[in-house]
Amino acid sequence: MFLWRVKVPFILFVHKLIYIRNILLSVFTTAFGSYELQRLPAVHNESLRAWDAADEMLLQHMESAEEDLSGASILLINDQFGALSVSLHKHAPHSWSDSWLAHQATRNNLQLNQLKDTVGYLPSTEQPQGIYDWVLLKVPKSLALLEHQLICLKPYISTNTRIVAAAMTKHIHTSTLAVFEKILGTTTTSLARKKARLIFTSYEKTAPQSSPYPTSFYEKDWDIHLTNHANVFAREKLDIGARFMLQQLKQLPSARHILDLGCGNGVLGIIAQRLQPTAHVTFVDESYMAIASAKESYQREFAAQQADFIVGNALTNIQAQDIDLILCNPPFHQQHSMGDHIAWEMFKQSRKHLIPGGQIWLVGNRHLNYHLKLKRLFGQYRQIAANRKFVVLAASKSG
Ligand SMILES: C[S@@+](CC[C@H](N)C(=O)[O-])C[C@H]1O[C@@H](n2cnc3c(N)ncnc32)[C@H](O)[C@@H]1O
């Protein structure tokens, strides 16, 4: 009893200190206001903020243009956690992104700052509307996505549109600038500031163009055609981790409801469906383009069969209560930052969602030590196969 009384106030006090410190460190201040911003998923690492110097430069540039922004139509492309959307919320910007997490982070950050949600959320698989006065673009990691976005942007800009892109200097390559130049027109860059740089491009090449994406490829070992939209992982060939996982799928336990978690083009779920034709398969990914790709690949393979395709963060948008098998080739990047926090979140949520006796099967680089995570969460794990680079592991939820 005595211990309880002493401990509770102490824990609350420590928690509050961390909480205050966290908020102090996450205030984003520009000429457009000061806002608390958080990443999604939240990472317990204070060095990873929800914005970067490229966001700051974009807003500084907009402010220094001294234009009256009232009534201006603004398109934000690849705003990762809402730093631009929140700062410009008074102008009801449109946020065009391939990331469901980016859109959800924007909603969360508007709410965190008690702001009305005025943002128009546009998935990458849909088209923007109208002609924009301003386009602010954060350069994506994938050059194919940049190319696709610039081509798709053309009907929605005019020669008067201000088009400004930004990125950390180390992510701007000659090939990045060449894409702007080839698709839109003359392109120049600013001086670097805090290791970030702006890219200015003037729209001259106004003839419409069609995007080369999505593409598809034939994988002969598995006799399968896979569709890949511009931002999809392993766009031109099968990922080697996925290939190793596929070789083990014949050993899968028979299942009624299989979840392909972080499905990309859907190859794991599609091959599992072939092996277990009576199972129901659900595909989930946080990338709109991944879900579109998985759907197209699945429908080509199983014209008369139904599956579910759900965009969301790990299993947070999954309602089903009967999942007895989860297949996962987890991500280890979120745009340019690396880490296993998303994998950890996926494993934790998998344990919660699986029915008793249900299993998760995953593939990962050996050095990522996913077995330690499975042991911690499930109390046990089995190694199904290993080669020099990868390991396939399984764990069961106790009954
Ligand atoms: C390593 S790739 C695997 C793709 C595919 N399953 C394969 O094996 O080729 C990881 C996938 O996880 C997705 N992803 C990343 N973060 C996610 C999240 N929080 N929730 C759901 N999917 C996510 C990525 O978009 C990517 O498609």
Coordinates of C-alpha atoms and ligand atoms in Angstrom, one line a residue:
M1 CA 0.0 0.0 0.0
F2 CA 2.7 2.4 1.0
L3 CA 4.7 1.6 -2.2
W4 CA 1.7 2.2 -4.4
R5 CA 1.1 5.7 -2.9
V6 CA 4.7 6.7 -3.4
K7 CA 5.0 5.2 -6.9
V8 CA 1.9 6.7 -8.6
P9 CA 2.7 10.4 -8.2
F10 CA 6.3 9.7 -9.3
I11 CA 5.3 8.0 -12.5
L12 CA 2.8 10.8 -13.4
F13 CA 5.5 13.4 -12.8
V14 CA 8.0 11.7 -15.0
H15 CA 5.4 11.1 -17.7
K16 CA 4.5 14.8 -17.7
L17 CA 8.1 15.9 -17.9
I18 CA 8.6 13.8 -21.0
Y19 CA 5.3 15.0 -22.4
I20 CA 6.2 18.7 -22.0
R21 CA 9.7 18.1 -23.4
N22 CA 8.3 16.3 -26.4
I23 CA 5.9 19.1 -27.2
L24 CA 8.6 21.8 -26.8
L25 CA 10.7 19.9 -29.3
S26 CA 8.0 19.5 -31.8
V27 CA 6.8 23.0 -32.4
F28 CA 7.1 24.1 -36.0
T29 CA 7.4 27.9 -36.4
T30 CA 7.2 29.8 -39.7
A31 CA 5.6 33.1 -40.8
F32 CA 2.4 31.1 -41.1
G33 CA 2.3 30.3 -37.4
S34 CA 3.5 28.0 -34.7
Y35 CA 2.1 24.5 -34.6
E36 CA 2.8 21.3 -32.7
L37 CA 3.4 18.5 -35.1
Q38 CA 3.8 14.8 -34.6
R39 CA 5.0 12.0 -36.8
L40 CA 2.8 8.9 -37.6
P41 CA 3.5 6.3 -36.5
A42 CA 5.0 8.1 -33.4
V43 CA 8.7 7.3 -33.0
H44 CA 10.3 7.4 -29.6
N45 CA 13.3 9.3 -31.0
E46 CA 13.4 13.0 -30.5
S47 CA 15.8 13.5 -33.4
L48 CA 13.1 12.5 -35.9
R49 CA 10.8 15.5 -36.3
A50 CA 7.6 15.8 -38.3
W51 CA 9.1 18.3 -40.7
D52 CA 12.5 19.2 -42.3
A53 CA 14.4 22.2 -43.5
A54 CA 12.8 21.7 -46.9
D55 CA 9.3 22.4 -45.5
E56 CA 10.7 25.5 -43.8
M57 CA 12.2 26.8 -47.0
L58 CA 9.0 26.2 -49.0
L59 CA 7.0 28.3 -46.6
Q60 CA 9.6 31.0 -46.3
H61 CA 9.7 31.2 -50.1
M62 CA 5.9 31.5 -50.3
E63 CA 5.9 34.2 -47.6
S64 CA 8.7 36.2 -49.3
A65 CA 6.8 36.3 -52.6
E66 CA 4.5 38.7 -50.7
E67 CA 1.5 37.7 -52.7
D68 CA -2.0 37.9 -51.5
L69 CA -2.9 34.3 -50.9
S70 CA -6.5 34.9 -50.1
G71 CA -8.5 32.9 -52.6
A72 CA -5.3 31.2 -54.0
S73 CA -5.7 27.6 -54.9
I74 CA -2.8 25.6 -53.5
L75 CA -1.7 22.0 -54.2
L76 CA 0.7 20.3 -51.8
I77 CA 2.3 17.2 -53.2
N78 CA 3.9 14.6 -50.8
D79 CA 3.4 16.6 -47.6
Q80 CA 4.6 13.9 -45.3
F81 CA 3.2 14.6 -41.8
G82 CA 1.1 17.7 -42.6
A83 CA 3.7 20.5 -41.9
L84 CA 2.7 22.3 -45.1
S85 CA -1.1 21.6 -44.8
V86 CA -1.3 22.7 -41.2
S87 CA 0.7 25.9 -41.8
L88 CA -1.5 26.7 -44.9
H89 CA -4.8 25.4 -43.5
K90 CA -6.4 28.9 -43.8
H91 CA -6.1 28.6 -47.6
A92 CA -7.8 25.2 -47.7
P93 CA -5.0 23.5 -49.6
H94 CA -5.3 20.2 -51.4
S95 CA -2.9 17.4 -50.3
W96 CA -2.0 15.0 -53.0
S97 CA -0.1 12.0 -51.7
D98 CA 0.5 8.3 -52.1
S99 CA 0.6 7.8 -48.3
W100 CA -2.5 7.1 -46.2
L101 CA -0.2 7.7 -43.2
A102 CA 0.6 11.2 -44.5
H103 CA -3.1 12.1 -44.8
Q104 CA -3.9 10.7 -41.4
A105 CA -0.9 12.5 -39.8
T106 CA -2.2 15.7 -41.3
R107 CA -5.7 15.1 -39.8
N108 CA -4.1 14.3 -36.4
N109 CA -1.9 17.4 -36.5
L110 CA -4.8 19.7 -37.4
Q111 CA -6.7 18.2 -34.5
L112 CA -3.7 18.5 -32.1
N113 CA -3.7 22.2 -32.9
Q114 CA -7.5 22.5 -32.6
L115 CA -7.8 23.7 -36.2
K116 CA -10.7 23.1 -38.5
D117 CA -9.9 20.5 -41.1
T118 CA -10.0 22.5 -44.4
V119 CA -7.7 20.2 -46.3
G120 CA -8.8 18.4 -49.5
Y121 CA -7.2 14.9 -49.3
L122 CA -6.3 13.5 -52.7
P123 CA -5.0 10.0 -52.9
S124 CA -2.2 9.6 -55.5
T125 CA -4.6 7.3 -57.6
E126 CA -7.0 10.2 -58.0
Q127 CA -6.7 13.4 -60.0
P128 CA -6.5 16.9 -58.6
Q129 CA -9.2 19.5 -59.5
G130 CA -9.1 22.9 -61.2
I131 CA -6.1 25.0 -62.1
Y132 CA -3.7 25.7 -59.2
D133 CA -2.1 29.1 -58.4
W134 CA 0.6 27.4 -56.3
V135 CA 2.1 23.9 -56.3
L136 CA 4.5 23.0 -53.5
L137 CA 6.1 19.7 -53.9
K138 CA 8.3 17.7 -51.6
V139 CA 10.6 15.5 -53.8
P140 CA 9.7 11.9 -53.2
K141 CA 12.2 9.1 -52.8
S142 CA 11.1 7.4 -55.9
L143 CA 12.1 9.0 -59.2
A144 CA 9.3 7.1 -61.0
L145 CA 6.7 8.6 -58.6
L146 CA 8.1 12.1 -59.3
E147 CA 7.9 11.5 -63.0
H148 CA 4.4 10.2 -62.8
Q149 CA 3.3 13.1 -60.5
L150 CA 4.7 15.8 -62.8
I151 CA 3.1 14.2 -65.9
C152 CA -0.3 13.9 -64.1
L153 CA 0.0 17.5 -62.8
K154 CA 0.1 19.1 -66.3
P155 CA -3.7 19.5 -66.8
Y156 CA -4.0 21.2 -63.5
I157 CA -1.4 24.0 -63.9
S158 CA -1.0 27.0 -66.2
T159 CA 2.1 29.0 -67.2
N160 CA 1.2 31.3 -64.3
T161 CA 1.3 28.6 -61.7
R162 CA 4.1 29.0 -59.2
I163 CA 5.7 25.6 -59.0
V164 CA 8.3 25.2 -56.2
A165 CA 9.8 21.9 -55.1
A166 CA 12.1 21.2 -52.2
A167 CA 14.2 18.4 -50.7
M168 CA 17.3 17.9 -48.5
T169 CA 20.3 18.6 -50.8
K170 CA 21.5 15.0 -50.5
H171 CA 18.2 13.8 -52.1
I172 CA 18.4 16.1 -55.1
H173 CA 20.4 14.5 -57.9
T174 CA 21.1 15.5 -61.5
S175 CA 18.4 12.9 -62.5
T176 CA 15.9 14.7 -60.2
L177 CA 16.4 18.0 -62.0
A178 CA 16.4 16.3 -65.4
V179 CA 12.8 15.0 -64.7
F180 CA 11.5 18.5 -63.9
E181 CA 13.3 19.9 -67.0
K182 CA 12.0 17.2 -69.3
I183 CA 8.4 17.2 -68.2
L184 CA 7.7 20.8 -67.2
G185 CA 10.4 23.2 -68.4
T186 CA 13.4 25.3 -67.3
T187 CA 14.5 24.3 -63.9
T188 CA 16.9 26.1 -61.5
T189 CA 17.8 25.6 -57.8
S190 CA 18.3 27.9 -54.8
L191 CA 21.3 28.1 -52.6
A192 CA 21.3 25.4 -49.9
R193 CA 20.1 26.4 -46.4
K194 CA 20.2 24.0 -43.5
K195 CA 21.2 21.3 -46.0
A196 CA 18.0 21.8 -48.0
R197 CA 17.4 23.4 -51.4
L198 CA 14.5 24.7 -53.4
I199 CA 13.8 23.7 -57.1
F200 CA 12.1 26.3 -59.3
T201 CA 10.5 25.2 -62.5
S202 CA 8.6 27.2 -65.1
Y203 CA 5.9 25.4 -67.0
E204 CA 6.6 25.6 -70.7
K205 CA 6.1 22.1 -72.1
T206 CA 2.4 22.3 -72.1
A207 CA 1.6 19.5 -74.5
P208 CA -0.3 16.7 -72.7
Q209 CA 1.7 13.6 -71.9
S210 CA 0.6 10.2 -70.8
S211 CA 2.3 8.5 -67.8
P212 CA 4.3 5.3 -68.4
Y213 CA 2.9 4.0 -65.1
P214 CA 1.5 1.6 -64.1
T215 CA 3.8 -1.0 -65.6
S216 CA 3.6 -4.7 -65.4
F217 CA 6.1 -7.5 -65.5
Y218 CA 6.0 -11.3 -65.9
E219 CA 7.7 -13.4 -63.2
K220 CA 8.5 -16.7 -64.9
D221 CA 9.4 -18.7 -61.8
W222 CA 5.9 -18.1 -60.5
D223 CA 4.1 -17.7 -63.8
I224 CA 2.6 -14.5 -62.7
H225 CA 2.0 -11.0 -64.2
L226 CA 2.3 -8.3 -61.6
T227 CA 1.1 -4.7 -62.0
N228 CA 3.1 -1.9 -60.4
H229 CA 2.0 1.7 -60.0
A230 CA 4.8 4.3 -59.9
N231 CA 5.5 4.2 -56.1
V232 CA 5.3 0.5 -55.6
F233 CA 8.1 -1.5 -53.9
A234 CA 10.2 -3.7 -56.3
R235 CA 8.6 -2.2 -59.3
E236 CA 10.5 -4.0 -62.1
K237 CA 11.2 -7.4 -60.6
L238 CA 10.4 -9.5 -57.6
D239 CA 12.0 -8.4 -54.3
I240 CA 14.6 -11.0 -53.2
G241 CA 13.1 -11.2 -49.7
A242 CA 9.6 -11.8 -51.2
R243 CA 11.1 -14.4 -53.5
F244 CA 12.6 -16.3 -50.6
M245 CA 9.3 -16.1 -48.7
L246 CA 7.4 -17.4 -51.7
Q247 CA 9.6 -20.5 -51.8
Q248 CA 8.4 -21.4 -48.2
L249 CA 4.6 -20.8 -48.8
K250 CA 3.9 -24.5 -49.6
Q251 CA 4.5 -25.1 -45.8
L252 CA 1.8 -22.7 -44.7
P253 CA -0.8 -24.0 -42.4
S254 CA -4.2 -24.1 -44.0
A255 CA -6.2 -21.0 -43.2
R256 CA -9.6 -19.5 -43.6
H257 CA -8.7 -15.8 -43.7
I258 CA -5.2 -14.7 -44.8
L259 CA -3.9 -11.1 -44.5
D260 CA -1.1 -9.9 -46.8
L261 CA 0.2 -7.1 -44.5
G262 CA 2.2 -4.4 -46.4
C263 CA 1.1 -6.1 -49.6
G264 CA 2.9 -3.9 -52.2
N265 CA 1.9 -5.4 -55.5
G266 CA 0.2 -8.3 -53.6
V267 CA 2.5 -11.1 -54.7
L268 CA 2.5 -12.9 -51.3
G269 CA -1.3 -12.9 -51.0
I270 CA -1.8 -13.9 -54.6
I271 CA 0.5 -16.9 -54.4
A272 CA -1.1 -17.9 -51.0
Q273 CA -4.5 -17.7 -52.7
R274 CA -3.4 -20.0 -55.4
L275 CA -2.1 -22.5 -52.8
Q276 CA -5.3 -22.2 -50.7
P277 CA -8.1 -21.5 -53.1
T278 CA -10.9 -21.6 -50.5
A279 CA -9.2 -19.0 -48.2
H280 CA -10.4 -15.4 -48.1
V281 CA -7.5 -13.0 -48.7
T282 CA -7.3 -9.4 -47.4
F283 CA -4.6 -7.1 -48.8
V284 CA -3.5 -4.0 -46.7
D285 CA -0.9 -1.3 -47.4
E286 CA -0.5 2.3 -46.5
S287 CA 0.3 3.2 -50.1
Y288 CA -2.7 3.9 -52.3
M289 CA -0.7 2.8 -55.3
A290 CA 0.2 -0.5 -53.6
I291 CA -3.4 -1.2 -53.0
A292 CA -4.3 -0.3 -56.6
S293 CA -1.5 -2.6 -57.9
A294 CA -2.4 -5.5 -55.7
K295 CA -6.1 -5.2 -56.8
E296 CA -5.1 -5.2 -60.5
S297 CA -2.7 -8.1 -60.1
Y298 CA -5.2 -10.1 -58.1
Q299 CA -8.1 -9.5 -60.6
R300 CA -5.9 -10.6 -63.5
E301 CA -5.2 -13.9 -61.7
F302 CA -8.6 -14.6 -60.2
A303 CA -11.3 -13.1 -62.4
A304 CA -14.1 -14.8 -60.5
Q305 CA -12.9 -14.5 -57.0
Q306 CA -13.3 -11.7 -54.4
A307 CA -10.7 -10.4 -52.0
D308 CA -10.5 -7.3 -49.8
F309 CA -8.2 -4.4 -50.5
I310 CA -7.7 -2.0 -47.6
V311 CA -5.5 1.1 -47.3
G312 CA -4.4 2.0 -43.8
N313 CA -1.7 1.9 -41.2
A314 CA -0.8 -1.8 -40.4
L315 CA -4.1 -3.4 -39.1
T316 CA -5.8 -0.2 -37.8
N317 CA -8.4 -0.2 -40.5
I318 CA -9.1 -4.0 -40.4
Q319 CA -12.5 -4.9 -38.9
A320 CA -12.3 -8.7 -39.5
Q321 CA -12.3 -10.8 -36.4
D322 CA -11.3 -14.1 -38.0
I323 CA -7.8 -13.7 -39.3
D324 CA -5.8 -16.9 -38.8
L325 CA -2.8 -16.3 -41.0
I326 CA -0.7 -13.1 -41.6
L327 CA 2.0 -12.9 -44.2
C328 CA 4.4 -10.0 -44.0
N329 CA 7.6 -8.6 -45.7
P330 CA 7.9 -5.6 -43.4
P331 CA 9.1 -2.2 -44.5
F332 CA 12.3 -0.7 -43.1
H333 CA 12.0 2.8 -44.6
Q334 CA 9.5 5.6 -44.2
Q335 CA 10.5 7.8 -47.1
H336 CA 14.1 8.6 -46.3
S337 CA 14.2 7.5 -42.7
M338 CA 15.1 4.0 -41.8
G339 CA 14.1 1.9 -38.8
D340 CA 12.1 -1.1 -37.6
H341 CA 9.4 0.9 -35.8
I342 CA 6.8 0.1 -38.4
A343 CA 7.7 -3.6 -38.4
W344 CA 7.3 -3.6 -34.6
E345 CA 3.9 -1.9 -34.9
M346 CA 2.8 -4.4 -37.5
F347 CA 3.9 -7.4 -35.3
K348 CA 2.1 -5.9 -32.2
Q349 CA -1.1 -5.3 -34.1
S350 CA -0.9 -8.8 -35.7
R351 CA -0.8 -10.4 -32.3
K352 CA -3.8 -8.5 -31.3
H353 CA -5.8 -9.3 -34.4
L354 CA -5.0 -13.0 -34.9
I355 CA -7.5 -15.5 -33.6
P356 CA -6.1 -17.9 -30.9
G357 CA -3.9 -20.4 -32.7
G358 CA -3.4 -18.1 -35.7
Q359 CA 0.0 -17.5 -37.1
I360 CA 2.2 -14.7 -38.5
W361 CA 4.8 -15.6 -41.1
L362 CA 7.4 -13.0 -42.1
V363 CA 10.6 -12.6 -44.0
G364 CA 13.4 -10.2 -43.1
N365 CA 17.0 -9.5 -43.5
R366 CA 18.9 -11.7 -40.9
H367 CA 20.5 -8.6 -39.3
L368 CA 17.1 -7.1 -38.4
N369 CA 16.7 -9.8 -35.7
Y370 CA 13.0 -10.0 -36.0
H371 CA 13.1 -13.2 -34.0
L372 CA 13.7 -11.2 -30.8
K373 CA 10.5 -9.2 -31.5
L374 CA 8.4 -12.3 -32.1
K375 CA 9.8 -14.0 -29.0
R376 CA 8.9 -10.9 -26.9
L377 CA 5.4 -10.6 -28.3
F378 CA 4.4 -14.2 -28.9
G379 CA 6.6 -15.9 -26.3
Q380 CA 8.0 -18.3 -29.0
Y381 CA 8.8 -18.4 -32.8
R382 CA 10.0 -20.9 -35.3
Q383 CA 12.6 -20.5 -38.0
I384 CA 11.0 -21.8 -41.2
A385 CA 14.0 -21.2 -43.5
A386 CA 17.2 -19.2 -43.7
N387 CA 19.8 -18.3 -46.4
R388 CA 22.8 -16.0 -46.3
K389 CA 20.7 -12.9 -46.3
F390 CA 17.2 -13.6 -45.2
V391 CA 15.2 -15.6 -42.6
V392 CA 11.6 -16.7 -42.7
L393 CA 10.0 -16.9 -39.3
A394 CA 6.7 -17.9 -37.9
A395 CA 5.0 -17.4 -34.5
S396 CA 1.6 -18.6 -33.2
K397 CA -0.8 -16.7 -31.0
S398 CA -1.4 -18.9 -27.9
G399 CA -4.9 -20.2 -27.5
Ligands
LIG1 C1 9.1 -4.5 -48.1 S1 7.6 -3.9 -48.9 C2 6.9 -5.5 -49.2 C3 5.9 -5.5 -50.4 C4 5.4 -6.9 -50.8 N1 4.7 -7.5 -49.7 C5 6.5 -7.8 -51.2 O1 6.8 -8.7 -50.5 O2 7.1 -7.5 -52.3 C6 6.7 -3.3 -47.5 C7 5.4 -2.7 -47.8 O3 4.8 -2.2 -46.6 C8 4.1 -1.0 -46.9 N2 3.9 -0.2 -45.7 C9 4.8 0.7 -45.1 N3 4.4 1.2 -44.0 C10 3.2 0.6 -43.8 C11 2.2 0.7 -42.8 N4 2.4 1.6 -41.7 N5 1.0 0.1 -42.9 C12 0.8 -0.8 -44.0 N6 1.7 -0.9 -44.9 C13 2.9 -0.3 -44.9 C14 4.9 -0.3 -48.0 O4 4.1 0.6 -48.7 C15 5.4 -1.5 -48.8 O5 4.5 -1.8 -49.8

